[in-house]
PDB file of C-alpha atoms and ligand atoms in Angstrom:
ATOM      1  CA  UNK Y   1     -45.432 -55.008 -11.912  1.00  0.00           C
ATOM      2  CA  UNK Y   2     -43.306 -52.200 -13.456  1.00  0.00           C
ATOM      3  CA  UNK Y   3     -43.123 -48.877 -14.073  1.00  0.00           C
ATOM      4  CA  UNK Y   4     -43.302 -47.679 -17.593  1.00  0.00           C
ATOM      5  CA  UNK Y   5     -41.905 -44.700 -18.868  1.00  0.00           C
ATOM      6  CA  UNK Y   6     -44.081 -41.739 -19.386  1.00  0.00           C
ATOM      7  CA  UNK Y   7     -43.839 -39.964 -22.768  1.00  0.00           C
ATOM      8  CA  UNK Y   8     -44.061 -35.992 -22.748  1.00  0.00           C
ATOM      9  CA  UNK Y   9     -44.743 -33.549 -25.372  1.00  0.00           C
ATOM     10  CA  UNK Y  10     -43.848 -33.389 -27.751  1.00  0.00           C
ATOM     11  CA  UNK Y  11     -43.167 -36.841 -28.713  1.00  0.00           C
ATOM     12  CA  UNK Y  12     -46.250 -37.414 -31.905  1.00  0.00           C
ATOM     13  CA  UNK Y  13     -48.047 -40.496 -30.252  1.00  0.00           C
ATOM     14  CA  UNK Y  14     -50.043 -38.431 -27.841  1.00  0.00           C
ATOM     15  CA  UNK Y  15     -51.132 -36.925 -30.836  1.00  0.00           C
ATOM     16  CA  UNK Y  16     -52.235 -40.687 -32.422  1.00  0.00           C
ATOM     17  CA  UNK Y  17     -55.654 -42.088 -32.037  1.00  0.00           C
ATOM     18  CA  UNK Y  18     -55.388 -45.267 -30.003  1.00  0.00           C
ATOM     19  CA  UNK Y  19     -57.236 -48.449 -31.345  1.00  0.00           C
ATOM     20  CA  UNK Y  20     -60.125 -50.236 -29.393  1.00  0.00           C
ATOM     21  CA  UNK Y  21     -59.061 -53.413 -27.926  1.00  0.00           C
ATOM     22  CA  UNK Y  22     -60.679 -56.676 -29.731  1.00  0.00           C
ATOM     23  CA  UNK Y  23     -58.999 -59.173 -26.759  1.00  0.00           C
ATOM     24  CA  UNK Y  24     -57.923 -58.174 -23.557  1.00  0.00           C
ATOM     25  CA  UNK Y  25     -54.760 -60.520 -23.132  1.00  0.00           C
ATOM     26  CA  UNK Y  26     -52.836 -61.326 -20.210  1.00  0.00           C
ATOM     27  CA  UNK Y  27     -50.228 -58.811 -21.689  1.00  0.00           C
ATOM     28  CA  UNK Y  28     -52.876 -56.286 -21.818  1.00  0.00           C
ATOM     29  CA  UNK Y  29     -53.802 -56.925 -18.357  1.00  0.00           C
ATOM     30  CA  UNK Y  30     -50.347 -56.421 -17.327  1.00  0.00           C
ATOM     31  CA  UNK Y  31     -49.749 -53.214 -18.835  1.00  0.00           C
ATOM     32  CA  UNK Y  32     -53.254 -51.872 -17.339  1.00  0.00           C
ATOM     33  CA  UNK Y  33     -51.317 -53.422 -13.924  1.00  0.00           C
ATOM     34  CA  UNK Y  34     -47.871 -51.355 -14.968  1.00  0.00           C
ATOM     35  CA  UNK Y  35     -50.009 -47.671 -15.774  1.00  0.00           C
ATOM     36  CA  UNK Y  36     -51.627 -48.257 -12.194  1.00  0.00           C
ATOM     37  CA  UNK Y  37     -48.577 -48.524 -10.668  1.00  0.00           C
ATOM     38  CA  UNK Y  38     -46.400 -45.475 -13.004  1.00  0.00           C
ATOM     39  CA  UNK Y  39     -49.605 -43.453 -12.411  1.00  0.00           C
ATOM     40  CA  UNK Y  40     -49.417 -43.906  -8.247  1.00  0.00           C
ATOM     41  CA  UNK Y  41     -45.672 -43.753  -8.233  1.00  0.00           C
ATOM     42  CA  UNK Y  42     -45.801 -40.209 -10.522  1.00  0.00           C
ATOM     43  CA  UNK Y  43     -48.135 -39.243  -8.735  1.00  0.00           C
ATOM     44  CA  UNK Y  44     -50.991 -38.624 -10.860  1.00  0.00           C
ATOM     45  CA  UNK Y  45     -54.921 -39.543 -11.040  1.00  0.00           C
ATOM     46  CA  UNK Y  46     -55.187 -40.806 -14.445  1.00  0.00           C
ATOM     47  CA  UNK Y  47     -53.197 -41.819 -17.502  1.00  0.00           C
ATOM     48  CA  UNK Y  48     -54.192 -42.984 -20.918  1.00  0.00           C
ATOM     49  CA  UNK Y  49     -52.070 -45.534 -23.105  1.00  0.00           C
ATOM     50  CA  UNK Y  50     -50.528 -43.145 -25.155  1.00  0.00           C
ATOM     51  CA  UNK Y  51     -48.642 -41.739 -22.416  1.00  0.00           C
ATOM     52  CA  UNK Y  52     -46.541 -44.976 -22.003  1.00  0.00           C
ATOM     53  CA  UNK Y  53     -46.496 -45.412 -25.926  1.00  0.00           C
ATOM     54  CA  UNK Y  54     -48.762 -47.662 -26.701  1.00  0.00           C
ATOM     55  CA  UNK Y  55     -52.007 -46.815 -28.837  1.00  0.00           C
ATOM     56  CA  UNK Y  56     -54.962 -49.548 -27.452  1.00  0.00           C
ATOM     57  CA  UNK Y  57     -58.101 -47.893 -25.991  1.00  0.00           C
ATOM     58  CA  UNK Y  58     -56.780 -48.232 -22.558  1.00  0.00           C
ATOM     59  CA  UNK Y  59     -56.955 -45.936 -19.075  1.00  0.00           C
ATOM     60  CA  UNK Y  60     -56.548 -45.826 -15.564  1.00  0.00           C
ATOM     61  CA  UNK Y  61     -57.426 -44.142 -12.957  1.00  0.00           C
ATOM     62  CA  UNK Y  62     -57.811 -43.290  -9.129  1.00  0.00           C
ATOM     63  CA  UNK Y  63     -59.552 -39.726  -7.713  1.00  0.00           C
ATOM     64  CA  UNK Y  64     -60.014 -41.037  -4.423  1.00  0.00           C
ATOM     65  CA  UNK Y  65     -59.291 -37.965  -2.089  1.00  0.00           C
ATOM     66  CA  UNK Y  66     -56.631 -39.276  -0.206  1.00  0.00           C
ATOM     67  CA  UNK Y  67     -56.048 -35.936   1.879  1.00  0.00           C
ATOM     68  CA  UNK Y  68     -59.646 -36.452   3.225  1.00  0.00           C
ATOM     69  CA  UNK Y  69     -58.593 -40.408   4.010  1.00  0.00           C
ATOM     70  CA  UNK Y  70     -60.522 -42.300   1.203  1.00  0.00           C
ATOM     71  CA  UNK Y  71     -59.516 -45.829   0.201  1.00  0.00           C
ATOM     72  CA  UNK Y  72     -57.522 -46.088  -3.056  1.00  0.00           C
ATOM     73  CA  UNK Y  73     -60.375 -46.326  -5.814  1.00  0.00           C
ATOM     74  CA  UNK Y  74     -58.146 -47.943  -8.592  1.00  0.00           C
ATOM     75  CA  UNK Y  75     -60.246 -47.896 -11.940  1.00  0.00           C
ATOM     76  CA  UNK Y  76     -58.656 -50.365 -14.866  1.00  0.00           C
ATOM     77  CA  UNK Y  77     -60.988 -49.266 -18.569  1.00  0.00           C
ATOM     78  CA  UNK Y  78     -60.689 -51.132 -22.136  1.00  0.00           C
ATOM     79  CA  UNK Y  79     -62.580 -49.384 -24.769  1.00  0.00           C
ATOM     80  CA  UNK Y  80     -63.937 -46.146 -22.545  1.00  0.00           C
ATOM     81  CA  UNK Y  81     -67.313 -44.609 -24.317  1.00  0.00           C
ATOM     82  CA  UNK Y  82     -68.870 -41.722 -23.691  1.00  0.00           C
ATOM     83  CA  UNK Y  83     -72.225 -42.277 -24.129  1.00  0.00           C
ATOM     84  CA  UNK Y  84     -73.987 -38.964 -22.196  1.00  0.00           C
ATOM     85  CA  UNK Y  85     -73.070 -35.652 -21.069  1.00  0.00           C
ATOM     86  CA  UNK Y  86     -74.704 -33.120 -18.765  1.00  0.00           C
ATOM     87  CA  UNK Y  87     -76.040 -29.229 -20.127  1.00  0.00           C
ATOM     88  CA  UNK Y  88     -74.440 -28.623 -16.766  1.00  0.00           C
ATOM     89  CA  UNK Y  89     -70.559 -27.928 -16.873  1.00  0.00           C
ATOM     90  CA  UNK Y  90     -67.433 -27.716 -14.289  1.00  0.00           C
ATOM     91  CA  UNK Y  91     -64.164 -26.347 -14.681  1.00  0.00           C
ATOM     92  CA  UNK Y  92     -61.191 -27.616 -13.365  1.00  0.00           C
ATOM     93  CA  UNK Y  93     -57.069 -26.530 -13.225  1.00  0.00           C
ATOM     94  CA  UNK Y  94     -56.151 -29.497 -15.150  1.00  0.00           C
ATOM     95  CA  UNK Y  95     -52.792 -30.975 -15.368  1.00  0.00           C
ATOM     96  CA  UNK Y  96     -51.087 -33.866 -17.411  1.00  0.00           C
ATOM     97  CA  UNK Y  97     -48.415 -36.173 -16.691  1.00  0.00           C
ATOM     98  CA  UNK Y  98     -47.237 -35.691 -20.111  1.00  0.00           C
ATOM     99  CA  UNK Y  99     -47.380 -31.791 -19.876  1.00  0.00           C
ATOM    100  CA  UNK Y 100     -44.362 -31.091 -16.975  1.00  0.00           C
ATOM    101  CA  UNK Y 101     -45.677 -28.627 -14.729  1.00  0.00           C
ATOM    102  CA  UNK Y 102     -48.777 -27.299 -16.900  1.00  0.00           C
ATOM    103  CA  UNK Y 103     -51.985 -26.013 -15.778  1.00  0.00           C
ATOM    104  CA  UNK Y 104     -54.847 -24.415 -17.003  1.00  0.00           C
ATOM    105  CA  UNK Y 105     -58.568 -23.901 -16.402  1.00  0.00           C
ATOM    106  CA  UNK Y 106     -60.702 -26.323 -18.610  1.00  0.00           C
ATOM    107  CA  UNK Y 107     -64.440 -26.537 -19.207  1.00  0.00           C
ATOM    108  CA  UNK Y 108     -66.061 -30.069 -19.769  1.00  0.00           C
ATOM    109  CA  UNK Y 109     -69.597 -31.417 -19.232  1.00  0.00           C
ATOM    110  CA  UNK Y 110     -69.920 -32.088 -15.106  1.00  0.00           C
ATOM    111  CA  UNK Y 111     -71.273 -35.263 -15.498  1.00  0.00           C
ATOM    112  CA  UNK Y 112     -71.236 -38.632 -17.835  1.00  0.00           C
ATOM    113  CA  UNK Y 113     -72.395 -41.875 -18.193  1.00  0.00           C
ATOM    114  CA  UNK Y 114     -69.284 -44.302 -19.454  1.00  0.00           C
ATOM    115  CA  UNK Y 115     -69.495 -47.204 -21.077  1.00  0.00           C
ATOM    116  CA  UNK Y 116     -66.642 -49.576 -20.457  1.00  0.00           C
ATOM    117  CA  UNK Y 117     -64.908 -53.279 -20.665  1.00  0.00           C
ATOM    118  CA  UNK Y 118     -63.322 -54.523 -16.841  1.00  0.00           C
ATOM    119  CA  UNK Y 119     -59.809 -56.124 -16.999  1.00  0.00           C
ATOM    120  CA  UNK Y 120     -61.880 -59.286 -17.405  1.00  0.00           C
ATOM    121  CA  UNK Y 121     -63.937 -58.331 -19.959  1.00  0.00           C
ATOM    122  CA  UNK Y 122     -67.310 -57.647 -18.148  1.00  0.00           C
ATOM    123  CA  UNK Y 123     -69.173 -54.679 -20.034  1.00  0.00           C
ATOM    124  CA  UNK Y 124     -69.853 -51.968 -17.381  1.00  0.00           C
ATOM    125  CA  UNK Y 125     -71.366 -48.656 -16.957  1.00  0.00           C
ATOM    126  CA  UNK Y 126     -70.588 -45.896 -15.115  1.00  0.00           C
ATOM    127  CA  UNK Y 127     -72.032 -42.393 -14.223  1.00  0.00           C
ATOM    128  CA  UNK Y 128     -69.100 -39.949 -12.752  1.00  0.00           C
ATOM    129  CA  UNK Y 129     -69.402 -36.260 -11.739  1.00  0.00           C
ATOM    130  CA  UNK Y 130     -66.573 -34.095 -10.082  1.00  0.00           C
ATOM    131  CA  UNK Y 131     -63.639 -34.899 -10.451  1.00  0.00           C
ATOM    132  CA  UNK Y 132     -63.859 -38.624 -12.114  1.00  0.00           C
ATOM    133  CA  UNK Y 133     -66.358 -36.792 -14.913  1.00  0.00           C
ATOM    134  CA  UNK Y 134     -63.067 -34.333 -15.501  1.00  0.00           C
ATOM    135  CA  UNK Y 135     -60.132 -37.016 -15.422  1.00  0.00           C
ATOM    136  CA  UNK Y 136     -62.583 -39.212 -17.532  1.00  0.00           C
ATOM    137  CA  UNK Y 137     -63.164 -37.020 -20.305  1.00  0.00           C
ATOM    138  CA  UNK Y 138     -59.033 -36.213 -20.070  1.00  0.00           C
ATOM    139  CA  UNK Y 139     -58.149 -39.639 -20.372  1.00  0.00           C
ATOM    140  CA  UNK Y 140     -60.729 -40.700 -23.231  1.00  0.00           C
ATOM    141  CA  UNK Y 141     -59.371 -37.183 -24.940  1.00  0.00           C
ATOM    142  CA  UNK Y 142     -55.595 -38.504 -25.137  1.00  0.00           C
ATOM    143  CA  UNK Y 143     -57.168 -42.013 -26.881  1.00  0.00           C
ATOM    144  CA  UNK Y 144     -58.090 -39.684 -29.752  1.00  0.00           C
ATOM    145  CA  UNK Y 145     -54.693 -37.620 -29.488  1.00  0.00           C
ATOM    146  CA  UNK Y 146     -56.578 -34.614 -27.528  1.00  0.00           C
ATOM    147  CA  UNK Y 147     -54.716 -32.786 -24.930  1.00  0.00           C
ATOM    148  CA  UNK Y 148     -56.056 -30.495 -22.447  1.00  0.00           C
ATOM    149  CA  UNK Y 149     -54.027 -27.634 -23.738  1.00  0.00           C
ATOM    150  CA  UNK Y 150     -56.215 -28.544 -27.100  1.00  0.00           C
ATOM    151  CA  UNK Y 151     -59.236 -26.590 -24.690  1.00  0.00           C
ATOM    152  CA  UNK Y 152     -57.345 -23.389 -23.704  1.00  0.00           C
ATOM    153  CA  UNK Y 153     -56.852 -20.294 -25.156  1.00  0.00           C
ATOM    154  CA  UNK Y 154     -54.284 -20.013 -28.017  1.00  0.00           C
ATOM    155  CA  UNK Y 155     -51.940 -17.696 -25.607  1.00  0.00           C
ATOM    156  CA  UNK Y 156     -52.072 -19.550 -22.931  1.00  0.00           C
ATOM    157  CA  UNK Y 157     -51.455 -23.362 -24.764  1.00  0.00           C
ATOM    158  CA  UNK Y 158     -48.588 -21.812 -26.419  1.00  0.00           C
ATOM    159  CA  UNK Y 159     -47.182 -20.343 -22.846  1.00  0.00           C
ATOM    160  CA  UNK Y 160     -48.165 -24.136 -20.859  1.00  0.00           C
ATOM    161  CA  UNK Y 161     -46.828 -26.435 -23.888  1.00  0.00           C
ATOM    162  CA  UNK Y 162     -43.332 -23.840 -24.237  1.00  0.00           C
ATOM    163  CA  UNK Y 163     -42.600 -24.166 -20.555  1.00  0.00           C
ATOM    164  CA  UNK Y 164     -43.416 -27.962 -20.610  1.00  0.00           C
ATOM    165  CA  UNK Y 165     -41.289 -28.495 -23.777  1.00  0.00           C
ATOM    166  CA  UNK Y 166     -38.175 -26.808 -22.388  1.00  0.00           C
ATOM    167  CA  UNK Y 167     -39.007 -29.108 -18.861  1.00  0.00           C
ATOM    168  CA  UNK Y 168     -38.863 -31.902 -20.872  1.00  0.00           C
ATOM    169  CA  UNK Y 169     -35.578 -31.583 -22.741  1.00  0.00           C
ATOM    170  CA  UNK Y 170     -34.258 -30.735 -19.941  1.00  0.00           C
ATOM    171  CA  UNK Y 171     -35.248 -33.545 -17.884  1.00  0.00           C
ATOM    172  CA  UNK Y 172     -33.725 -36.214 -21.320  1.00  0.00           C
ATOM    173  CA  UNK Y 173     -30.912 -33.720 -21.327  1.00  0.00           C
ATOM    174  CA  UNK Y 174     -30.151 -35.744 -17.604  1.00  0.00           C
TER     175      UNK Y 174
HETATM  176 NI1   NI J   1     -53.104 -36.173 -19.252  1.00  0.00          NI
END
């Protein structure tokens, strides 16, 4: 396995719609295996393709509370569908892996019901509430080039995305 790069804004392909996968190759398989591990190593909870670069209808994830001593939950998606919300809603203080040191408050259905391929191509479904129902909905969001500062106030996305700009040329500047 290896870890991948992780692109920050403002670089345009978070901003791309990522394709749906038509055959989950070993190379796809691997890459799902390489987000995993840059995810962990970050750390973060989730990551979409886009964030290493590459625009197939991929994710990963893992909110398994590790403070309260929960086994890793490592979640590998191809082609992640929405296919029901709840009335009911949640907010959570969201970050991003491709937003350096952004937060904000964001408001999203508490509960779905996912439709989704395995790494081996099994069709599955899943219904997530807390906090997989959040990072869900913010992965599937950066497959169509939607980023959490997209559901904040105008203010404060343009007072998150300047701080995590100038963190970002900083951090190529070396
Ligand atoms: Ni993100």
């Amino acid at each position: 396995m290896a870890l991948l790069p992780i692109v920050l804004v403002p670089d345009p392909v978070l901003r791309q719609v990522a394709k749906p996968v038509e055959t989950i190759t070993p190379e796809l398989r691997r890459l799902m295996d390489d987000m995993l591990e840059t995810m962990y190593e970050a750390p973060g909870i989730g990551l979409a393709a886009n964030q290493v670069g590459r625009l197939e209808r991929v994710i990963v994830m893992d909110c398994a509370d590790k403070h309260e001593g929960e086994e890793p939950q490592p979640l590998q998606m191809v082609n992640p569908q929405i296919i029901a919300s709840s009335q009911e809603t949640n907010t959570y203080n969201e970050g991003c892996l491709s937003i350096p040191e952004g937060h904000g408050d964001v408001v999203r259905p508490a509960a779905v019901t996912l439709r989704y391929l395995d790494p081996d191509g099994q069709s599955c479904e899943l219904e997530a509430d807390g906090l997989l129902a959040t990072c869900i909905q913010h992965e599937i969001d950066h497959l169509n080039g939607i980023l959490f500062t997209d559901h904040l106030s105008k203010l404060k996305r343009d007072m998150v995305l300047k701080k995590a700009k100038k963190i970002a040329r900083d951090r190529q500047a070396g």
